[in-house]
Every structure is written in C-alpha cells, then in structure tokens.
Short mmCIF file of C-alpha atoms in Angstrom, two decimals:
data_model
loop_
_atom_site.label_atom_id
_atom_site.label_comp_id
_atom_site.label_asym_id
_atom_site.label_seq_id
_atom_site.Cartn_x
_atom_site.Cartn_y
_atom_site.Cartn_z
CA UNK A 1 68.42 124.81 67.77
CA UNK A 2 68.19 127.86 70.09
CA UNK A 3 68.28 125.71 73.30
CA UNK A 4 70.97 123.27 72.28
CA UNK A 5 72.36 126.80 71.85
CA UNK A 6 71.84 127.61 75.46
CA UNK A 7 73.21 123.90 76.20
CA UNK A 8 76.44 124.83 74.20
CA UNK A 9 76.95 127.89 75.89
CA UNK A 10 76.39 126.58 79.44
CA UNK A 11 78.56 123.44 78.72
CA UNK A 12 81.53 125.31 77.51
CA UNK A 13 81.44 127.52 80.82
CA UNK A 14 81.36 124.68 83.11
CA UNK A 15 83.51 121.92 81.15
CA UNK A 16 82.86 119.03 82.64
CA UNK A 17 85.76 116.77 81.53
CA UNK A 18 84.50 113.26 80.79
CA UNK A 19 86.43 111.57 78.46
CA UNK A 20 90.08 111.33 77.91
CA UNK A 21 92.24 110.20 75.20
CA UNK A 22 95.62 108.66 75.80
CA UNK A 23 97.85 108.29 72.56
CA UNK A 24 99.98 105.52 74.59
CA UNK A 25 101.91 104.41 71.42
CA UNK A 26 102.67 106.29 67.84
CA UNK A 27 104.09 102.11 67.08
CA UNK A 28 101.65 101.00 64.18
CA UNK A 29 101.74 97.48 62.36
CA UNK A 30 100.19 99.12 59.64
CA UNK A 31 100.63 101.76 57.25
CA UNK A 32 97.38 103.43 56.02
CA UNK A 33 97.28 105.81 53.79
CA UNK A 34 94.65 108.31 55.64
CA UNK A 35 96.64 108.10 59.16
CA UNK A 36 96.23 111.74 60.59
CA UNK A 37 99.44 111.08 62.92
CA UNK A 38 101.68 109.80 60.90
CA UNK A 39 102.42 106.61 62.78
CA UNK A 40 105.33 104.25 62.03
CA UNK A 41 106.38 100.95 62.82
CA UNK A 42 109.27 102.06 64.70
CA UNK A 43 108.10 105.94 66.01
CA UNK A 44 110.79 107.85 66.57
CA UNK A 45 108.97 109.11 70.25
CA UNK A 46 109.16 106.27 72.39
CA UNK A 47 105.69 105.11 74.38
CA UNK A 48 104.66 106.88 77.79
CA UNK A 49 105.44 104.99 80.64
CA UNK A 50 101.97 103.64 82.31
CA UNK A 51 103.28 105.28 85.67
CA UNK A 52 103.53 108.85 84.23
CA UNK A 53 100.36 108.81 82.44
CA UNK A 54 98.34 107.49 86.15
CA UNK A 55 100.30 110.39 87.65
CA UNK A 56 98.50 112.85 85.33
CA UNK A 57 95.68 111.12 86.09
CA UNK A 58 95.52 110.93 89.58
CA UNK A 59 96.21 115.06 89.75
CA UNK A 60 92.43 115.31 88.38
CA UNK A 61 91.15 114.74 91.64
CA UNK A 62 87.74 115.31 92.59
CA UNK A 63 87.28 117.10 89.33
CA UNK A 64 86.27 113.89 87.97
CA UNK A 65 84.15 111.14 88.84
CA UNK A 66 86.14 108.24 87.27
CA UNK A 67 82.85 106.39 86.90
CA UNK A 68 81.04 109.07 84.22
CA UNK A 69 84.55 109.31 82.80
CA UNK A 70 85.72 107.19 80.06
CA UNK A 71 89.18 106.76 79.01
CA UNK A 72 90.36 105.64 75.77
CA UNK A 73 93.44 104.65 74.29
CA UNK A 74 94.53 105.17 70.89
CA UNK A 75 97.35 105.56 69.09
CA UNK A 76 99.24 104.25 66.66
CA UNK A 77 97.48 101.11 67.52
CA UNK A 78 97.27 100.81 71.10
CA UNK A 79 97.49 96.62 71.22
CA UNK A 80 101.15 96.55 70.09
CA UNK A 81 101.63 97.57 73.52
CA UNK A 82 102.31 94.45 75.68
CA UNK A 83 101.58 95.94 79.19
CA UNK A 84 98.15 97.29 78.04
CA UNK A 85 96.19 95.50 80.50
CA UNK A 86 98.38 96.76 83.63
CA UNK A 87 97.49 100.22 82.46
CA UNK A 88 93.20 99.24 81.64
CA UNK A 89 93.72 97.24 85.82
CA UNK A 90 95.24 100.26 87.06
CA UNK A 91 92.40 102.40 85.74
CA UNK A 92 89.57 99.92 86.88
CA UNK A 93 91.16 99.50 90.61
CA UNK A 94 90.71 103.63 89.97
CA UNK A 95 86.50 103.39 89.17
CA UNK A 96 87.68 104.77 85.40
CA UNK A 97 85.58 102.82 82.13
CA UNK A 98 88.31 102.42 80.04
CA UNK A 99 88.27 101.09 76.18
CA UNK A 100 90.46 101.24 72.89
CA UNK A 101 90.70 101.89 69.54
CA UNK A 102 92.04 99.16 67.07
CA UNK A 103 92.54 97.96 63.48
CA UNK A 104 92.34 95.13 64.76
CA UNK A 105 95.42 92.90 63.70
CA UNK A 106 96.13 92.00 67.15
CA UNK A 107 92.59 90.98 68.66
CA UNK A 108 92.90 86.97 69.02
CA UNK A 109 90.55 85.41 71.29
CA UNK A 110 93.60 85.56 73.88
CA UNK A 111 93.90 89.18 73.82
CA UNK A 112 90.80 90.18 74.09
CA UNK A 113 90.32 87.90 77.03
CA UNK A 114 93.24 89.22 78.66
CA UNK A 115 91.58 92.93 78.32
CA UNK A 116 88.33 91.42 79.10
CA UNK A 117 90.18 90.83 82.30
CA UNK A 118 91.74 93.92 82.90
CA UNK A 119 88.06 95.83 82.66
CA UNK A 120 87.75 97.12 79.20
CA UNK A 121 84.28 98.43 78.87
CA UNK A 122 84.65 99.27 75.07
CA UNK A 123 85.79 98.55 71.93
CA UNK A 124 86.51 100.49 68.30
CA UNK A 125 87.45 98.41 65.24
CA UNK A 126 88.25 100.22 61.98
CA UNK A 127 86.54 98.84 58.45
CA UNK A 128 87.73 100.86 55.82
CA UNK A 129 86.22 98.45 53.05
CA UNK A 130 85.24 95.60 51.63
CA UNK A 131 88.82 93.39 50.85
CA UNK A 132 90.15 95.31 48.48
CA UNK A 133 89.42 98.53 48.99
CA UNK A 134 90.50 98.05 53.03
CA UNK A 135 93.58 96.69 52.42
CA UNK A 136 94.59 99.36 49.91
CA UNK A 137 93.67 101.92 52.44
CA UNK A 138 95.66 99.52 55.25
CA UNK A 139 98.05 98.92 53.12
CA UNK A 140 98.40 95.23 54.26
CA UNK A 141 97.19 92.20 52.31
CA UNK A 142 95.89 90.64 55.73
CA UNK A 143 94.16 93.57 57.35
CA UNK A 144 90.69 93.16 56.14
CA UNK A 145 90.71 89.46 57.26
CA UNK A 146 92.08 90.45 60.59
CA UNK A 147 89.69 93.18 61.15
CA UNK A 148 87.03 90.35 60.05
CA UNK A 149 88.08 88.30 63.04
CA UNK A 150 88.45 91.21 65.41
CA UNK A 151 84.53 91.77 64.56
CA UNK A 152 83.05 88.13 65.03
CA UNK A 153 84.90 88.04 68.03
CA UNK A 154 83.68 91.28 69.75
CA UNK A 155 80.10 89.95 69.11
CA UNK A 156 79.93 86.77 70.44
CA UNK A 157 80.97 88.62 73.82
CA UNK A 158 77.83 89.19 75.69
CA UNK A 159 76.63 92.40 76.96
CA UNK A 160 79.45 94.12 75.62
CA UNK A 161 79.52 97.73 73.83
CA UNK A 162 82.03 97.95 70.42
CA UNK A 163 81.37 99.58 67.15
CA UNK A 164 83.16 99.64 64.10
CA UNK A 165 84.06 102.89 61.90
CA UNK A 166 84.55 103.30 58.68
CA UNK A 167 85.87 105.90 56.95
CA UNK A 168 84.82 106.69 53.58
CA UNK A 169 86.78 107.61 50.19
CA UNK A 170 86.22 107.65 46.64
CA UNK A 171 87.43 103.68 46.57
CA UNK A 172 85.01 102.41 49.21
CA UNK A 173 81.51 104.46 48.44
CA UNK A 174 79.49 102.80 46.04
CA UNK A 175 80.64 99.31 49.42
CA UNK A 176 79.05 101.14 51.99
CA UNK A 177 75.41 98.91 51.55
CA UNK A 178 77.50 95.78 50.96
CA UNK A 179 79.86 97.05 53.75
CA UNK A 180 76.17 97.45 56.01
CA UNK A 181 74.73 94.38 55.23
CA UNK A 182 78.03 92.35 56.13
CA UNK A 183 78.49 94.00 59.42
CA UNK A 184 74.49 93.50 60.39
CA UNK A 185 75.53 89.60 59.88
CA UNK A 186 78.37 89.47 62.16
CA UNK A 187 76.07 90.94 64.57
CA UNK A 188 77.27 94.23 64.54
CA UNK A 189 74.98 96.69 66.35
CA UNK A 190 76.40 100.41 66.23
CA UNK A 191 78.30 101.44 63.41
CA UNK A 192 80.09 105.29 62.85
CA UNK A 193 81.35 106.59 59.19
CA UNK A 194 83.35 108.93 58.70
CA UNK A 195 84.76 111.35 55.93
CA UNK A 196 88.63 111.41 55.75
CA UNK A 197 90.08 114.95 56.45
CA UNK A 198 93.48 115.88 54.85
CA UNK A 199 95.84 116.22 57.45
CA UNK A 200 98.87 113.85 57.67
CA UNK A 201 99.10 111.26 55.49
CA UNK A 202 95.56 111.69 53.83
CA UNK A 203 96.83 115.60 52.45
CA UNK A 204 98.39 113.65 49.69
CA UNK A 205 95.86 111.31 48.36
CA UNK A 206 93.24 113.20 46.50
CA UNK A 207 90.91 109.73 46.08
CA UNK A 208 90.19 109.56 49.52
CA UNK A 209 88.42 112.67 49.20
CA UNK A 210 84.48 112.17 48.25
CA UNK A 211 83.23 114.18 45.12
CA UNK A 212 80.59 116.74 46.55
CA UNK A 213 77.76 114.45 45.06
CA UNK A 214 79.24 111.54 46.32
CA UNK A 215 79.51 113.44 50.06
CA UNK A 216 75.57 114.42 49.96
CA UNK A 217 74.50 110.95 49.20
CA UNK A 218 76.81 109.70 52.11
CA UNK A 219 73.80 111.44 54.01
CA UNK A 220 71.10 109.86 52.36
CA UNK A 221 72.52 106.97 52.64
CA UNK A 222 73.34 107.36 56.39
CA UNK A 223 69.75 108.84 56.85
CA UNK A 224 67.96 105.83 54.91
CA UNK A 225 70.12 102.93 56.58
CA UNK A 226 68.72 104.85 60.40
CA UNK A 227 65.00 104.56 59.26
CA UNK A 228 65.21 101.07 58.22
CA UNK A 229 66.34 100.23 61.85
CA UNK A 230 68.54 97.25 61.20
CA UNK A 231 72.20 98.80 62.66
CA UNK A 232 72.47 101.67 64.68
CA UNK A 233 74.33 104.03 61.97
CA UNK A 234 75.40 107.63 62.72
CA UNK A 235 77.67 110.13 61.23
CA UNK A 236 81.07 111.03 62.78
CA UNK A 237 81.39 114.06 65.36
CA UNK A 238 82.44 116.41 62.50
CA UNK A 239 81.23 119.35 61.00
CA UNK A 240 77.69 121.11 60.71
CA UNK A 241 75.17 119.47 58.49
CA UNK A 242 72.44 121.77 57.95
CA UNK A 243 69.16 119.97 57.29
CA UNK A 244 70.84 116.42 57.88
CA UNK A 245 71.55 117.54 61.55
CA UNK A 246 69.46 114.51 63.51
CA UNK A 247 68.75 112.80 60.04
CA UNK A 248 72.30 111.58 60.59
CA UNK A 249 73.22 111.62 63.99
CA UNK A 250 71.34 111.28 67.59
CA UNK A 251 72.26 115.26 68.93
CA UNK A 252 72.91 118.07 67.24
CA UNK A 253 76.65 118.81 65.88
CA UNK A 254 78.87 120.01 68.80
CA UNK A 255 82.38 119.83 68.86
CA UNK A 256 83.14 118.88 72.77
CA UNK A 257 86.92 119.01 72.18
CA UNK A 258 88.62 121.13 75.12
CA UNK A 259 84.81 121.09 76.85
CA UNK A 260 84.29 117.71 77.67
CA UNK A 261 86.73 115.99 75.88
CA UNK A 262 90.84 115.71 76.99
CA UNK A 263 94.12 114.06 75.47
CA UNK A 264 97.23 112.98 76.20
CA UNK A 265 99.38 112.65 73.40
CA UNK A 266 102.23 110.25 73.82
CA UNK A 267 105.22 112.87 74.25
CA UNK A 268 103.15 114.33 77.40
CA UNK A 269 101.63 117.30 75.35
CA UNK A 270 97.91 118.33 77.02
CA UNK A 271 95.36 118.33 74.05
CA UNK A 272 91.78 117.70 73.53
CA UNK A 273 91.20 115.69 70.24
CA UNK A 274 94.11 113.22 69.37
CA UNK A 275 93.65 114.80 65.94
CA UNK A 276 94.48 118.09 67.09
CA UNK A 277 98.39 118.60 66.90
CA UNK A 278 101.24 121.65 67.35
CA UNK A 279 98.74 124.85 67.24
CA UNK A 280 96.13 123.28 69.82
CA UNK A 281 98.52 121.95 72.59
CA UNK A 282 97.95 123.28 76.42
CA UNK A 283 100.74 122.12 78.17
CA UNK A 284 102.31 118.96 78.91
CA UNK A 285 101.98 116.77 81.65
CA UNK A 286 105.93 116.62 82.74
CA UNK A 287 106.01 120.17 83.18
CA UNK A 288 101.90 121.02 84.04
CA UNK A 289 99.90 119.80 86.26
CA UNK A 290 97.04 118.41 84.61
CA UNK A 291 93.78 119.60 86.49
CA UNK A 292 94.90 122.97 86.45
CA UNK A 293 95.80 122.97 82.96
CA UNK A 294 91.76 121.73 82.26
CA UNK A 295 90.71 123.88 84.38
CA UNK A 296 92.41 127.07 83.63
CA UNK A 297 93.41 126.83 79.82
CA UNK A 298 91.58 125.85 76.68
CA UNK A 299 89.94 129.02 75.77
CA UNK A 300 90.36 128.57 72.37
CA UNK A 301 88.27 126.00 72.66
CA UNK A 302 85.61 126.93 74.89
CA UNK A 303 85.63 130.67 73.31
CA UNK A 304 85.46 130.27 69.74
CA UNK A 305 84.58 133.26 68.71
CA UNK A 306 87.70 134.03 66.82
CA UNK A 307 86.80 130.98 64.15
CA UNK A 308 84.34 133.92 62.13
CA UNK A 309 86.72 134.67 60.45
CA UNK A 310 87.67 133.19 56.23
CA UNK A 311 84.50 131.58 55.14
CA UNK A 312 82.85 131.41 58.09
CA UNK A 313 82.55 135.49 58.87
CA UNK A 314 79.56 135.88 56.75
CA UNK A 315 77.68 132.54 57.33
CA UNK A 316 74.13 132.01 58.40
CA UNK A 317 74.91 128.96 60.37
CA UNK A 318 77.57 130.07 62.45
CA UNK A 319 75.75 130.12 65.44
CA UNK A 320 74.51 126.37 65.06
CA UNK A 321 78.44 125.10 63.81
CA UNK A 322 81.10 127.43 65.95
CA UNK A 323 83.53 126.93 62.68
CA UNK A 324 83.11 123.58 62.58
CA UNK A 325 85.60 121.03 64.57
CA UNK A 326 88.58 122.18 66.02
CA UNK A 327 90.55 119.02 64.44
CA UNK A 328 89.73 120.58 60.23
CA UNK A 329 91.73 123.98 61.20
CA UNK A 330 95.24 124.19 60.13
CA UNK A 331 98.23 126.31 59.45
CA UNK A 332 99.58 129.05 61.68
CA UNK A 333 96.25 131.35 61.22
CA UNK A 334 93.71 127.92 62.07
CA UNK A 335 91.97 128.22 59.11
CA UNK A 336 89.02 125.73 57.88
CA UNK A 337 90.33 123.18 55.90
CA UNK A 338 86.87 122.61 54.68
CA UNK A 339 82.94 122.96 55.12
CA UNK A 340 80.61 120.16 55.35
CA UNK A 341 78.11 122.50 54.80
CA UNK A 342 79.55 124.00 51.56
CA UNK A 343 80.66 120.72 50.04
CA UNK A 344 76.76 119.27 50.80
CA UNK A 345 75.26 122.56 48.99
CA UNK A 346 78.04 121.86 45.91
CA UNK A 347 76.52 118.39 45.51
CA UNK A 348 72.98 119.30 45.27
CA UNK A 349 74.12 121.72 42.84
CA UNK A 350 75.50 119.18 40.89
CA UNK A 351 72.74 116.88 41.33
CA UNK A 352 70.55 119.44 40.08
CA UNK A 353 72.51 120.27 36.90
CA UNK A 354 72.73 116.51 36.09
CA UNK A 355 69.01 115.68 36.42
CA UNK A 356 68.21 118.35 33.99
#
C-alpha cells in the first residue's frame, strides 16, 4: 500500500487527463428510482449542441493524446439522442475511443450497427435485476426484456469490449448468483456491481440501501464469484475496502476524479465525475476554456487533504482511502455521506452477534 501511495501522490501532481464524460442529454425514457441526476423525460435543460461540446474538446490540445483517451457519453440515456453517431464520427475522424452508457431500451440491431459505424469502442448496459426486481427499480414493465436484448446483442459482436453493471439494493441481493449465472450464458465477460449511494432520487428510498450484513457479503460474494473464474466480476470505483481491497477489484481503491478523470455536464459546467454536482463544478465550457481549466483548477480534488475532517479525522486508513470518493460528499461543508469501511465493520459485528 505504501507505493500505490507514492503512485497516488505522483498521479495527482501530474494529472494526466484520460477519460472524459459527456452528459449529452438529461432526456431519459425511463424513470428509476436510484437515478443520481434526476433525469426526466422532457429535462427542463435542453441537450448540448455536438459543435460546442468538439469545441471544448478541440481546446485540449496536445494535452491529450486522443488515442489513450476515452470518451464516454452518458446521461440521461445517451441513445435518445438521434445525432449520436455524428458526435462518436466526429470523435473517431479526431483519434478519440469513444463509448456509452445505456439501459438499454434503445439498442436494436440497427442502432448498434449504426454506432458500430460511427467507431464506438465500448459499451455499458445497466442490469438492476432479475424481471421483477429491474423493472421496479426501472420503473418500466419492458426494461428488463430490453436490457435482455441489448445484452445478447453486444455479445454476438466480435472482438468487442461491453460490460454490464448492476447496482445492488435490498430487492435484488439474495439475485445476484442467479443474476451471475444468467449473464455468464449470454456470454457476458466483465461484469461491475455497484452499491446505490443516496443522492437524487435514491435519498428517498431506504430499500435500496443494503443492511450492513447484507453489504459485507456483497464482498464475499464478489470475492468468491473472481476465484471461480467464470465472469470477470469487480466492485465499483467507490470507497475503501480494507481487507477486500484486491479481493474485489484488480488495483487498489483510488478515486481518479479531477486526476485522470473529466466531465462535461450537459449545461456546459466543467466537472470530473458525472455524479459530482453544484459544490464540485470548475467552470463551464461557454465561459472557460477547457485545458486551462484541467490544468489549472481541481485542487480539491487533487489536494484532499481537507476531507480529515467528520469521521474521517481520526481514522487509521486515511492514508490508503483520501475520504473516500469525491461523488459520497454532500451538503455545503462536503461531508461523507457514508463509509464503506464502517458499514463492512457493522456487518461483521452483526454477523458475529448472530452466530453466537
């Protein structure tokens, strides 16, 4: 842990920016009950014109090379976007990998040949469940079929990279081997899970939160699934996990938000994390130039000293977690919202009572 340290340390100095979110829609044609944005069918901001967010772009210069930098779209869900593929050409003509993030609604075989066309490189589907449980979470009686589709699609496409992610909740737990063994039949070969964090809509649905013992079996479960070797399973980029750290993931926790990682969120605002909102902004590309906003602002993020402070001041850890990901601080003072490693050592507790 005391090189990755080093690694840390040296990476936040030089930032290297190498992958870019751009929130190109807040239009959804869903309404889930964890979305962190709030999207709506109709969103009141209206999308970013392609030709403003290639402008931002362009001003990276040789600060880049497009080729080791990956751009993503997200949104809202990025494919009710009709002119998706002029933006994914514009990037390829430009050397950028680009990909996107989708519930998948919207993936027919014609669509995704049309962005097989325009370069994609990459693909994210969301699985929130088996049928049930997704579509409650989706909160549309077709998504889980659609999703379905999106999946057996992406895998009869050869040599190409997708995952899917699911995020986990008190509904969908006691799935996730069911959930496993269905995606390892479709062919699936990476899969991510996630724990929902209560920002947006998710601050007012208690059940998508896991019960402490149900969040430190996620780990054994996550840990068991990687030794059997069938599906490529890691945890999400969030939060410090103690003794799970490389149990659950390939690298050690690091949250590369403002470091390696850029946004652009769909009003213009400068950002790292899409999940990050009001208190982590930078500037905005229709009155900053973007390359000198990366290069000259984000100390929050690359200095986070000031996150010892609440629970964190006194831990042990803090040196191997930095106060955990940017994206679970909130309010004006950025305080935790919660600790992975906390909530792990409250289910062992528990464990331990109830085996006694």
């Amino acid at each position: 842990m005391g090189l990755f340290r080093k690694y840390r340390r040296n990476a936040s100095r030089l930032h290297q920016l190498n992958y870019i979110f751009w929130e190109c829609t807040l239009r959804c044609n869903l309404n889930c009950i964890h979305c962190g944005s709030d999207c709506k069918h109709d969103a009141a901001v209206k999308d970013m014109p392609i030709d403003d967010f290639l402008k931002a772009i362009d001003q990276l210069g040789d600060s880049v090379e497009p080729n080791k930098t990956m751009l993503v779209f997200t949104g809202g869900e990025p494919l009710v976007r009709k002119d998706l593929e002029q933006a994914g050409l514009a990037l390829y003509k430009r050397g950028f990998p680009w990909g996107t993030v989708t519930n998948g609604m919207l993936l027919t075989p014609e669509r995704l040949e049309s962005l097989l066309n325009a370069g994609m490189r990459a693909v994210t589907v969301s699985l929130d469940g088996l049928e049930e449980s997704h579509n409650w979470m989706r909160g549309h009686k077709n998504s889980f079929s659609k999703a379905q589709r999106a999946i057996r699609l992406l895998a009869k496409v050869p040599d190409f990279r997708f995952d899917v992610v699911t995020c986990t909740n008190q509904k969908n737990f006691d799935e996730l081997e069911n959930i496993k063994e269905m995606l390892i039949e479709f062919g699936v070969k990476e899969w991510r899970i996630f724990t929902v964090f209560p920002i947006g809509r998710a601050k007012e649905h208690d059940e998508l939160q896991l019960t402490p013992i149900q969040f430190k079996r996620l780990f054994d479960f996550i840990a068991e699934t990687r030794k059997e070797g069938r599906i490529q399973l890691s945890y999400g980029c969030e939060g410090f996990l103690g003794n799970y750290e490389r149990e659950v993931r390939d690298d050690f926790f690091m949250c590369r938000a403002g470091i390696n990682v850029a946004s652009i969120l769909v009003d213009g605002s400068i950002s790292a994390c899409p999940n990050l909102r009001e208190n982590f902004k930078q500037g905005n590309i229709y009155t900053d130039n973007f390359k000198e906003v990366w290069e000259n602002k984000y100390e929050l993020y690359r200095d986070r000293s000031w996150t010892k402070a609440g629970i964190c001041a006194e831990c042990d850890f803090f040196g191997n977690c930095e106060g955990n990901g940017m994206h679970l601080r909130g309010g004006e003072n950025k305080e935790l919202l919660f600790c992975h490693l906390k909530r792990i050592e409250e289910g062992e507790k528990e464990l331990t009572k109830q085996n006694k």
